[in-house]
CSV table of C-alpha atoms and ligand atoms in Angstrom, one decimal:
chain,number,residue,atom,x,y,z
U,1,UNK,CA,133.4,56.4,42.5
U,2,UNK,CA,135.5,58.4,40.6
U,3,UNK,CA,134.6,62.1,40.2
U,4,UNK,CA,137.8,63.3,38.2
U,5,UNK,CA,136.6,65.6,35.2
U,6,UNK,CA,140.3,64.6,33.7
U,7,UNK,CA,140.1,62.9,30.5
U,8,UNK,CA,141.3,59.3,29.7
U,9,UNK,CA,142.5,58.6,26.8
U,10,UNK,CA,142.0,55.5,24.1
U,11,UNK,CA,144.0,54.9,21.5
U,12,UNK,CA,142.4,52.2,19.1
U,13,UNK,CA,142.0,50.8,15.9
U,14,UNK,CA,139.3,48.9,14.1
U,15,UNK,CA,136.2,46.7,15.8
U,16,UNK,CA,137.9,45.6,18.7
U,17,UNK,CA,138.8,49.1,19.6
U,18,UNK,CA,135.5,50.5,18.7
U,19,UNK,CA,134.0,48.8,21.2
U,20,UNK,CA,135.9,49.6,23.8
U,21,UNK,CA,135.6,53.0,22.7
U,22,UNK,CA,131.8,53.1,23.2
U,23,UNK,CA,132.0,51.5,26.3
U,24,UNK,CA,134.1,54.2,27.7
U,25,UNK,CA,132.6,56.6,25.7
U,26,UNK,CA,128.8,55.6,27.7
U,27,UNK,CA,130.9,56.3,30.6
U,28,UNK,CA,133.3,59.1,30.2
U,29,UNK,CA,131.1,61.4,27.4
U,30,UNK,CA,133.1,63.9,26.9
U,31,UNK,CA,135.6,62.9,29.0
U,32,UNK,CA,136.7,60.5,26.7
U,33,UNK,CA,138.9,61.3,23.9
U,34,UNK,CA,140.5,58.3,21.6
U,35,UNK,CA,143.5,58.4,19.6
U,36,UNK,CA,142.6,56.8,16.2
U,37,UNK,CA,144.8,55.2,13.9
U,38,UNK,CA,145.0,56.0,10.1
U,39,UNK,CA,147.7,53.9,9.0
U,40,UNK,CA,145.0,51.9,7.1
U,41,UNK,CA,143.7,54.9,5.4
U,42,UNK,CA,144.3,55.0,1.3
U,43,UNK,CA,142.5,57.2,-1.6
U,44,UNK,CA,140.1,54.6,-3.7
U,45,UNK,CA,138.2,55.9,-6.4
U,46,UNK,CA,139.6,59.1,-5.9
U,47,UNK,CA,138.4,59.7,-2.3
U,48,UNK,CA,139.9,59.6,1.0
U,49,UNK,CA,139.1,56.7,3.2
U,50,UNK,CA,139.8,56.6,7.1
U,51,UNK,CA,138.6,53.4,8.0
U,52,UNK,CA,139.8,53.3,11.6
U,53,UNK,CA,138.2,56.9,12.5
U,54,UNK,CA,135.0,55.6,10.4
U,55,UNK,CA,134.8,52.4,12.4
U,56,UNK,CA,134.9,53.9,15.5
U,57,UNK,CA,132.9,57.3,14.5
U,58,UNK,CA,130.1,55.0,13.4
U,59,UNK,CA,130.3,52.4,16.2
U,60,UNK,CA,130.2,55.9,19.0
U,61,UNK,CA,127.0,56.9,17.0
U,62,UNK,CA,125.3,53.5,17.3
U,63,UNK,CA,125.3,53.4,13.3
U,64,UNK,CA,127.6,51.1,12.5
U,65,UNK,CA,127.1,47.7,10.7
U,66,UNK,CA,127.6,45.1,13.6
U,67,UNK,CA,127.6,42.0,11.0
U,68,UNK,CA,130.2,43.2,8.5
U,69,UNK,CA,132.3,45.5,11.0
U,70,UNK,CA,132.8,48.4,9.2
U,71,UNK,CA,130.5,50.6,7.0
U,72,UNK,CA,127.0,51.7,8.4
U,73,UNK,CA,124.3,49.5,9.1
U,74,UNK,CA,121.3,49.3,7.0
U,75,UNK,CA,123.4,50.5,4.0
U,76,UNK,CA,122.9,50.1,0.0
U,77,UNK,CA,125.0,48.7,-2.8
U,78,UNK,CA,124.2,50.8,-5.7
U,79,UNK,CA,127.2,52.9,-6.6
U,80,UNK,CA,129.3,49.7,-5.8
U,81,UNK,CA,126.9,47.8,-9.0
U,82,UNK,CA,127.7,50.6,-10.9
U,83,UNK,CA,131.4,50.7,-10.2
U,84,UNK,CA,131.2,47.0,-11.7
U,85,UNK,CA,129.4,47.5,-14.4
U,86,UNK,CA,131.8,50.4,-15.9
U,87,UNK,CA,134.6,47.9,-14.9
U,88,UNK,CA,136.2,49.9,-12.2
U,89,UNK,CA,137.8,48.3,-9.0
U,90,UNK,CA,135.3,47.0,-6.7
U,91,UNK,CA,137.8,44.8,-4.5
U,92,UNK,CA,136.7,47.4,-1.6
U,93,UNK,CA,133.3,48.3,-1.4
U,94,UNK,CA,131.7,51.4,-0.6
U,95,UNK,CA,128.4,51.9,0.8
U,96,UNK,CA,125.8,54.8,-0.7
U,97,UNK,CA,125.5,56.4,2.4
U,98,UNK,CA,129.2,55.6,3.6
U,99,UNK,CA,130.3,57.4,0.3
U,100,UNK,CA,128.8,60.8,2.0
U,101,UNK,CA,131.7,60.6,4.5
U,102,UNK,CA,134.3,60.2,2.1
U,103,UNK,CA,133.0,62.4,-0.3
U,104,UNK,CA,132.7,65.2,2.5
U,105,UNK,CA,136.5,64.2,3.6
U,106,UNK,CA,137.7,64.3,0.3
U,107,UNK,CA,136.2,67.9,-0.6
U,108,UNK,CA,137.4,69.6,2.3
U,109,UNK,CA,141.0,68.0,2.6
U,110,UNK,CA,141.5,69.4,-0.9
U,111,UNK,CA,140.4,72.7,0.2
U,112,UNK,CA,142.7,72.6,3.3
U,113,UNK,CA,141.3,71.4,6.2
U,114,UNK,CA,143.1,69.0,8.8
U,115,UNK,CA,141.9,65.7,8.7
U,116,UNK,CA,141.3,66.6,13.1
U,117,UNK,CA,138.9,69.7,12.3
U,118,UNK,CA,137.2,67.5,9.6
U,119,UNK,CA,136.5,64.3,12.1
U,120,UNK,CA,135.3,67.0,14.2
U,121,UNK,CA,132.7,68.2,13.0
U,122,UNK,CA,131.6,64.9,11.0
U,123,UNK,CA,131.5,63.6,14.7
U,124,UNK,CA,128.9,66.7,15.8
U,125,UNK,CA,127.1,66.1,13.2
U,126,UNK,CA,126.5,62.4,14.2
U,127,UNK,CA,125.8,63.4,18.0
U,128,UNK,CA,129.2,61.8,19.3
U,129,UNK,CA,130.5,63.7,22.3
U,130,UNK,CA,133.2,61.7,23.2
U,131,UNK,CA,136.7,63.1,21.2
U,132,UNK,CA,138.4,61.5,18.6
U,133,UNK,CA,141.3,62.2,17.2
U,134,UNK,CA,143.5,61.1,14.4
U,135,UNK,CA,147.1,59.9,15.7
U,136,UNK,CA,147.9,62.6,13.1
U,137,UNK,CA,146.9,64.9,10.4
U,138,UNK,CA,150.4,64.0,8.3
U,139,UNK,CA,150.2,60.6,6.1
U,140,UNK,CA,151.1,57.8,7.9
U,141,UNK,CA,150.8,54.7,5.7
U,142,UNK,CA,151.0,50.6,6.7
U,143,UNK,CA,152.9,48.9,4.8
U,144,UNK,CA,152.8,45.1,4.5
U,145,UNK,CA,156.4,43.2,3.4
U,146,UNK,CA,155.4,39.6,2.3
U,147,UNK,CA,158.0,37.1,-0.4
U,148,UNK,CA,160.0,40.6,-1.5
U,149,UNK,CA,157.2,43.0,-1.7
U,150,UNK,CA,156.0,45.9,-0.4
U,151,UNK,CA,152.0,45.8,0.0
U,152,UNK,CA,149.8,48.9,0.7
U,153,UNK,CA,147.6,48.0,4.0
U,154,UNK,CA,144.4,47.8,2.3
U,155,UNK,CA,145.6,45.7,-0.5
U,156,UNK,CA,147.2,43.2,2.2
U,157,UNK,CA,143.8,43.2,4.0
U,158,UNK,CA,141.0,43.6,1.8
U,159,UNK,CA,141.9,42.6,-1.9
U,160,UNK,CA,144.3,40.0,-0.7
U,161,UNK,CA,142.4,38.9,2.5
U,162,UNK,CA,145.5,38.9,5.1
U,163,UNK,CA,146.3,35.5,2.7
U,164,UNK,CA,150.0,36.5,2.2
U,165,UNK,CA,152.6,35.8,5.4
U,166,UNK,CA,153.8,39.1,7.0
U,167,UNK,CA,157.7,39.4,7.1
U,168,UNK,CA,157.6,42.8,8.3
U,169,UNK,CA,155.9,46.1,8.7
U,170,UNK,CA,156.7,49.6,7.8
U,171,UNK,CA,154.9,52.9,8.6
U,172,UNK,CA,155.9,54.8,5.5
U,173,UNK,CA,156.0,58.6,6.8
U,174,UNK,CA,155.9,58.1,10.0
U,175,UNK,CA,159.4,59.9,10.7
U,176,UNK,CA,158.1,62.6,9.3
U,177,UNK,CA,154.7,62.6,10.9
U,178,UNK,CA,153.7,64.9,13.8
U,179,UNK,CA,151.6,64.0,16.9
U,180,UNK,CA,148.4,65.4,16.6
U,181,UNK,CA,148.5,69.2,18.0
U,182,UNK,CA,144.8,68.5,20.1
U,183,UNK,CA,147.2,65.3,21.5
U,184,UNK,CA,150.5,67.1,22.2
U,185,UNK,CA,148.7,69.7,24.3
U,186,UNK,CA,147.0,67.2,26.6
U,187,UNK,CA,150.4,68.1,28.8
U,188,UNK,CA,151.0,69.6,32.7
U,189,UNK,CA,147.2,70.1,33.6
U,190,UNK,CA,145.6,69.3,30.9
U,191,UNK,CA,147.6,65.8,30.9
U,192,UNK,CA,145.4,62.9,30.9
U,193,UNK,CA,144.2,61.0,33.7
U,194,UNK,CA,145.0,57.8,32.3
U,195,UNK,CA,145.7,56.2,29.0
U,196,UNK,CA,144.7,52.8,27.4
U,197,UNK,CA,145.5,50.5,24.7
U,198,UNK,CA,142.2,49.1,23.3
U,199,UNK,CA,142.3,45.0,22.3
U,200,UNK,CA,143.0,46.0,18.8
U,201,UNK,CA,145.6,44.5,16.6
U,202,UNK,CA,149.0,45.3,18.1
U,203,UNK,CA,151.1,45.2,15.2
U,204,UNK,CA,148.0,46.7,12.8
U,205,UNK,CA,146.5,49.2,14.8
U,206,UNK,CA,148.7,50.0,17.9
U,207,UNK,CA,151.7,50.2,16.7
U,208,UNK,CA,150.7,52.6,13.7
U,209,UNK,CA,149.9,54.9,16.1
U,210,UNK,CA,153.2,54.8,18.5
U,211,UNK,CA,155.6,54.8,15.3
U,212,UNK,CA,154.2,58.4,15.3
U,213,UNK,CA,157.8,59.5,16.9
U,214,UNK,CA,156.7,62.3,19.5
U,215,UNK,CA,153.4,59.7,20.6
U,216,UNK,CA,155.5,57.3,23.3
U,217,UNK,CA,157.4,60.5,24.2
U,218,UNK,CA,154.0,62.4,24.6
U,219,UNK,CA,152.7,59.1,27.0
U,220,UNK,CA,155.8,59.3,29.1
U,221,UNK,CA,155.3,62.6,29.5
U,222,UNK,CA,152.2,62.9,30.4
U,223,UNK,CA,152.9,60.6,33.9
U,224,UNK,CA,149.3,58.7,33.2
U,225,UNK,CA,149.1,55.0,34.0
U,226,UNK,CA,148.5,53.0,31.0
U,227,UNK,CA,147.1,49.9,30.7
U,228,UNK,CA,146.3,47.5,27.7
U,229,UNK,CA,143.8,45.4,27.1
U,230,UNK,CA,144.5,42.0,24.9
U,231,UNK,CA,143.3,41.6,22.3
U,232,UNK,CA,144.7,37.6,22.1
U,233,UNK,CA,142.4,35.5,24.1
U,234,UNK,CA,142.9,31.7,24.4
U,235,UNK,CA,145.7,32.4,21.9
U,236,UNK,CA,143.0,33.3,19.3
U,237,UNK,CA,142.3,37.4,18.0
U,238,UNK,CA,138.4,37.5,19.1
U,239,UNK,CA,138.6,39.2,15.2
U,240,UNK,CA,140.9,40.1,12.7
U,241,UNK,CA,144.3,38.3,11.7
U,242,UNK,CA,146.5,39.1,15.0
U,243,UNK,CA,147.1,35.6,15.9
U,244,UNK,CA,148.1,34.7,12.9
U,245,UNK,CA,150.4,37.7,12.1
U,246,UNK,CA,152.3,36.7,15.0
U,247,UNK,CA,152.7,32.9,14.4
U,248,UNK,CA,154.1,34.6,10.8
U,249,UNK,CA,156.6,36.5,13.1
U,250,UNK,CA,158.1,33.8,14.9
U,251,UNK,CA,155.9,35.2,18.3
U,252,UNK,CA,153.7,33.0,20.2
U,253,UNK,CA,149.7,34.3,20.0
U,254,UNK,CA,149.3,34.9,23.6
U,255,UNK,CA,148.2,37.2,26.1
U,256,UNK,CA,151.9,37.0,27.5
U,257,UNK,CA,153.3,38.3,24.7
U,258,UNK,CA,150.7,41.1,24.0
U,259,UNK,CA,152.6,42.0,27.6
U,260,UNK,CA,155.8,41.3,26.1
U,261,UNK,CA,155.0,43.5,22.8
U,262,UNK,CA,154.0,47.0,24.9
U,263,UNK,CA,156.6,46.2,27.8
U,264,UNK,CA,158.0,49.3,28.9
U,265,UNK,CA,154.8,51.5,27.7
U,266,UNK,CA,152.0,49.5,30.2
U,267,UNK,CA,151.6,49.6,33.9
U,268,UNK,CA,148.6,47.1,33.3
U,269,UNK,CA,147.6,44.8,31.1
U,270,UNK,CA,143.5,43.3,31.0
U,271,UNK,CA,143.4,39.5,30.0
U,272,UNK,CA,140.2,36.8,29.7
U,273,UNK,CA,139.5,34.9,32.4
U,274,UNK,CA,140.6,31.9,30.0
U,275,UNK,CA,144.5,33.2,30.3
U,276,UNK,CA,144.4,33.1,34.0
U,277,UNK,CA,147.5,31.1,33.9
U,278,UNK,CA,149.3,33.5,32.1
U,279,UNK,CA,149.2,36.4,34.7
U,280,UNK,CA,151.8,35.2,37.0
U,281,UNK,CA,154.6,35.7,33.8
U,282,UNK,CA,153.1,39.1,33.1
U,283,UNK,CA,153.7,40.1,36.2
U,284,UNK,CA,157.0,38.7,36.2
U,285,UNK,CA,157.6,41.4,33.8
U,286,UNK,CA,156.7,44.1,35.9
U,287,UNK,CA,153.2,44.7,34.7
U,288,UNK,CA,149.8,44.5,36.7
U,289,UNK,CA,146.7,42.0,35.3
U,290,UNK,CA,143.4,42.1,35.5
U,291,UNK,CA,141.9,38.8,34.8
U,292,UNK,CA,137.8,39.1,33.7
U,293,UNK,CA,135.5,38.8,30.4
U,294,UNK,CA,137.1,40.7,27.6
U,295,UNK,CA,135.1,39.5,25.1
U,296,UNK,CA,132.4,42.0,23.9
U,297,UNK,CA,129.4,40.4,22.4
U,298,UNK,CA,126.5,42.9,23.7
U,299,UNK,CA,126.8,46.6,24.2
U,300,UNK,CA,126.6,45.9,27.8
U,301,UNK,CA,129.7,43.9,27.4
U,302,UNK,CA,131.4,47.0,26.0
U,303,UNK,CA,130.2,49.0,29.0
U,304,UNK,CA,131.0,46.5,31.7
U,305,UNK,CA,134.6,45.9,30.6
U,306,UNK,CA,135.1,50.0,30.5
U,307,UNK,CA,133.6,50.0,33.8
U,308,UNK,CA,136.3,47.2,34.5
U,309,UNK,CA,139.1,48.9,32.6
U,310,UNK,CA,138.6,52.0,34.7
U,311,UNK,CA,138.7,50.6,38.1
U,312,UNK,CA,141.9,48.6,37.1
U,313,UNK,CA,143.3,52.1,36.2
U,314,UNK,CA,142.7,53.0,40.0
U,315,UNK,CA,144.2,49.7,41.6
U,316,UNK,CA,147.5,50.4,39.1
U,317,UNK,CA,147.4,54.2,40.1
U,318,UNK,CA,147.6,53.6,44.6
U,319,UNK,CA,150.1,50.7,43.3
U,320,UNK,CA,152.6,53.3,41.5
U,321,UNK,CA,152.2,56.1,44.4
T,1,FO1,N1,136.8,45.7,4.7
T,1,FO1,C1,136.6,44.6,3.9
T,1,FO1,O1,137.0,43.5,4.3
T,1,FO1,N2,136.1,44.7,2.6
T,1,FO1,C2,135.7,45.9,2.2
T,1,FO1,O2,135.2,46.0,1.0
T,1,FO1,C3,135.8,47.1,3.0
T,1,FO1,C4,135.4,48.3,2.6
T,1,FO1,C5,135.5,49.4,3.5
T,1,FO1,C6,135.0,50.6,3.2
T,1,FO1,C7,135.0,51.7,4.0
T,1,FO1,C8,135.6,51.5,5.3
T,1,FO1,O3,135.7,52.6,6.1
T,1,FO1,C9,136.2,50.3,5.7
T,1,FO1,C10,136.1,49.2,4.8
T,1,FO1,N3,136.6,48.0,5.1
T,1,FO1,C11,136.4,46.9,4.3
T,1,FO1,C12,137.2,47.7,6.4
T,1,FO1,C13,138.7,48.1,6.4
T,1,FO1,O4,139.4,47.8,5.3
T,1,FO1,C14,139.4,47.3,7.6
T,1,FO1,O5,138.6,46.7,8.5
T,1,FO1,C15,140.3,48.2,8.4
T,1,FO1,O6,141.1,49.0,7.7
T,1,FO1,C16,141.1,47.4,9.4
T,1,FO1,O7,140.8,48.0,10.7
């Protein structure tokens, strides 16, 4: 039983992340605070979308659209009609009520406001007590390099569906972009109790948020285990195009090399009870498994894997004292 009132941080991306994030978050409360990536978001249509903090915002509320895996569930089309009818862009659709968000977003960006203090209270308003925080309130901006060009992230992902090969990433701004303040003071004894990498994309989603240059300096520093969980299993992505980004860069789609790609940062990674036979080589590179179900098709799933996440925390904890 763990009766800590420290907090544990997530840092995550889109659906896979989510739903670890709600697992915790059922757990934890406010406890929990998770580290969102906004390399994804763009303006479209002159507003400011954050799909990562949107995904997981909604999925924390119990509002999000389980079929499509983004936008709200039970939403309506009409603006989008419109949109195409006038001729404008309607490659990425927005929902009526999804629109509220951005419109809300947008407004009070342009009158100031940090894009932390906006989640904030977009996240009250919604009933979410868990924390979540972008990985930064300066523009931070996936970039895509496929046959000699430079692709915004949701132009790679939406309008072209991931159909391009990816030769390389960038995080445009990112050397200029600073960890977010509510993150940097988690330090000494407010530090967090322990820190994990949700199974979202490591290249798309992860790694957004640690090319943030103070955000593996910040992890070091704040002596917390970390563990991972990954988000390859059977050397398929449960969702999204992980598996086949890394075939495109020459790295084998496997749980090992999840390990491989955060070596140095994890203490622990969580793998599916299908990639047993990886675990030996993980731990071969110095990092702890923990082989059960990763793959969350129920909100119980979600719950049980936290649960299982957490107690994997402890076991890596007694094994680094
Ligand atoms: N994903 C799509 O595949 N098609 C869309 O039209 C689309 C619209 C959209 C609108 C708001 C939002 O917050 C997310 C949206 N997404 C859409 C999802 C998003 O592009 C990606 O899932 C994430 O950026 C990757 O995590």
């Amino acid at each position: 039983m763990n009766t800590s009132n420290r907090r544990i941080v997530a840092l995550a991306g889109g659906v896979g992340g989510a739903k670890l994030a709600d697992g915790l978050a059922q757990l934890l409360g406010d406890r929990l605070v998770v580290v969102v990536n906004t390399g994804d978001d763009f303006e479209h249509l002159g507003l400011h979308i954050s799909p990562d903090l949107d995904t997981v915002m909604y999925t924390l509320a119990g509002i999000a659209n389980k079929e499509q895996g983004w936008g709200l569930s039970g939403e309506s089309w009409t603006f989008m009609e419109q949109v195409a009818r006038l001729g404008g862009p309607d490659w990425f659709r927005l929902g009526d009520r999804d629109i509220a968000t951005h419109a809300i977003r947008t407004g009070r960006l342009r009158a100031g406001d940090t894009l932390t203090a906006i989640t904030a209270d977009l996240c009250r308003a919604l009933g979410i007590s868990s924390q979540l925080l972008p990985m930064s309130d300066d523009p931070v901006r996936t970039t895509i390099h496929s046959r000699g060009r430079a692709l915004p992230f949701q132009d790679y992902f939406v309008r072209l569906r991931c159909d391009v090969p990816v030769e390389r990433l960038s995080f445009e701004g990112a050397a200029a972009a600073r960890l977010n303040p509510l993150v940097d003071a988690m330090r000494g004894d407010e530090a967090p109790e322990a820190i994990i990498l949700c199974p979202s994309n490591p290249y798309l989603s992860i790694d957004p948020i640690l090319s943030v240059p103070a955000m593996r300096g910040w992890i070091k520093a704040t002596g917390a285990p970390v563990i991972a969980v990954s988000p390859i299993v059977g050397g398929a992505a449960i969702k999204g195009p992980a598996a086949k980004i890394m075939q495109e860069l020459d790295v084998q789609p496997s749980a090992a090399s999840v390990a491989a790609h955060y070596r140095g940062l994890i203490d622990g990674l969580v793998i599916d009870t299908v990639d047993d036979f990886h675990a030996a080589d993980i731990q071969a590179m110095g990092i702890a498994t923990n082989v059960t179900g990763t793959v969350m098709r129920s909100i119980d799933d979600r719950k049980t894997l936290a649960e299982s996440c957490l107690a994997f925390l402890q076991a890596v904890r007694s094994r680094a004292r």
